[in-house]
Amino acid sequence: MTFLVIIAFGGIALLTIPQYKEQSNKYHEQRLERKQSQLQRSISYVFQNTPMGLNEAELDSVFKEKIFQIADVQNVNFSIYSLDGRLLNSTLLDTVNNKINDSILIKLNQTKELNIIQKTTVNNVQYRSSYSLIFDNFSNPIWILNLPYFDDDNLNSYELNSFITIFGQVYFLILIFAILFSYLISVYITKSLSEIGKKIKQTRLGKTNTKIQIKARSKEVNILVESYNKMVGMLNDSVKKLSKSNKEQAWREMAKQVAHEIKNPLTPMRLSIQSFQKNFDKNDSQIENKLDEFIKTLIQQIDTMSTIASAFSNFAEMPAQEGGKINIIETTGLALKIFKEKHIIFDSEFKDIQVGIDRTQMVRIITNLIKNAVEACESLDDPLIQVNIKKKKKNVLIHITDNGVGIPLEIRNKIFEPNFTTKTSGMGLGLGMVKNIVSSYDGTISFKSKINSGTSFLISFPIYSD
């Protein structure tokens, strides 16, 4: 819009200046014609009041007296030449030619009624000279009238400059208005588009996405909003169906794993009871020792079942998201104090980084990852576990690195599955629970691992802002 205003201003200026020059030229032509006509009428009036039958010399004598009177009345200076081009009389004090140019005489002789205009330019100023025949009372040509004229464009130039100035001021105001209007329109339109872009960036397959609640005046933007909202509705429906299907499949797998884990301690419990029943002899001198051993075996298997039940219960409760914020540096340090291993090193150049996460959940994350790192380093002579916390833009990064045995390549894509484990006991819920907690607080977790060189986990959380 602003560009069009500038183009329009330039176009009008380019058209106006030549038009003004054309009008000025026509004005001078018409003005010269009027002055010439007035002089011819005044000279004709003198002829009408002059006695008939005067010769050329007597007429010259008469006009020597009248020529200055005519010049004063008409407020112009002029010259009179003979038909052969000689100067007879003139009211001009200087810059008068004593003889007319031969080409002018030829043109006048060819057509008796012709009015000849000669144009000359001196110092960028245009001069006009009008040559016309003077007729006596019998319509016979007797003299040649020369009327010099100077193109005075001061008034026209002033009017043109005034017009361009006013025109420029008006267009400057229009330009300012156009810029402001364009800015407001762009802000209004881009506000809607920014909101749409923000929502599109926030769109995720694994969560419920919100629709855009704006009413734009632009038809095209409204169509875009409606299309996005329709897509979000379809995506949310698909996510719900997929989530439901995944949950059902996960719980079926979980039930199989729970049943398998519970059967493991039940089998030795059954065998122990049957063996105790078969070999029970109340007169046996070692009956008390055997009874103690039998009870310890049952208690151990019951504890194993209790551990399985607790692990399953803890995972089923996730994510239990609590509000509030914590100093992640302090909380991580406290979580590491429960481990007695001297090869665990905690380092951070910051004293306080606030993160919006429940303290208990953060402790569970650190505890699970450090426990796995400790177990990965058990067979090493010189184990090392490093915990480092840094800032990156608007996020806090937690690095947990060990120099353990590493994670085999074939199982790396399964370690966050809730029922996956490489251990001979337990539910394999640790890393699945960690990923659940991290995701519930808008965080991410990833890892890198190399066989016999170690594993590094990276957790990222958004820094808390009021």
mmCIF file of C-alpha atoms in Angstrom, residues 37 54 56 66 108 112 148 157 173 188 208 229 234 240 247 283-284 310 321 332 339 345 348 365 368 391 405-406 419:
data_model
loop_
_atom_site.group_PDB
_atom_site.id
_atom_site.type_symbol
_atom_site.label_atom_id
_atom_site.label_comp_id
_atom_site.label_asym_id
_atom_site.label_seq_id
_atom_site.Cartn_x
_atom_site.Cartn_y
_atom_site.Cartn_z
ATOM 1 C CA SER A 37 -4.887 42.280 -31.851
ATOM 2 C CA LEU A 54 -1.964 61.089 -47.327
ATOM 3 C CA GLU A 56 3.525 57.258 -47.019
ATOM 4 C CA LYS A 66 0.789 58.515 -32.225
ATOM 5 C CA LEU A 108 4.803 37.574 -45.029
ATOM 6 C CA LYS A 112 -0.654 38.498 -46.755
ATOM 7 C CA PRO A 148 8.426 41.605 -29.063
ATOM 8 C CA SER A 157 6.616 28.800 -11.729
ATOM 9 C CA LEU A 173 0.471 12.972 5.286
ATOM 10 C CA TYR A 188 -3.638 -7.340 13.313
ATOM 11 C CA THR A 208 -4.275 -33.416 23.684
ATOM 12 C CA ASN A 229 -9.184 -26.630 14.465
ATOM 13 C CA MET A 234 -9.283 -35.265 14.168
ATOM 14 C CA LYS A 240 -7.294 -40.929 22.142
ATOM 15 C CA LYS A 247 -2.659 -48.589 27.132
ATOM 16 C CA ASN A 283 10.644 -85.827 67.666
ATOM 17 C CA ASP A 284 13.526 -84.631 65.499
ATOM 18 C CA SER A 310 5.385 -52.071 45.345
ATOM 19 C CA GLN A 321 2.033 -34.317 38.944
ATOM 20 C CA THR A 332 19.935 -33.350 43.274
ATOM 21 C CA PHE A 339 24.527 -43.319 48.008
ATOM 22 C CA ILE A 345 30.971 -36.899 41.702
ATOM 23 C CA SER A 348 27.633 -27.547 38.934
ATOM 24 C CA ILE A 365 14.493 -39.681 38.834
ATOM 25 C CA ASN A 368 16.820 -44.596 39.624
ATOM 26 C CA LYS A 391 21.991 -24.043 31.814
ATOM 27 C CA VAL A 405 29.730 -51.702 30.658
ATOM 28 C CA GLY A 406 27.381 -49.703 28.411
ATOM 29 C CA ASN A 419 8.207 -54.012 31.449
#
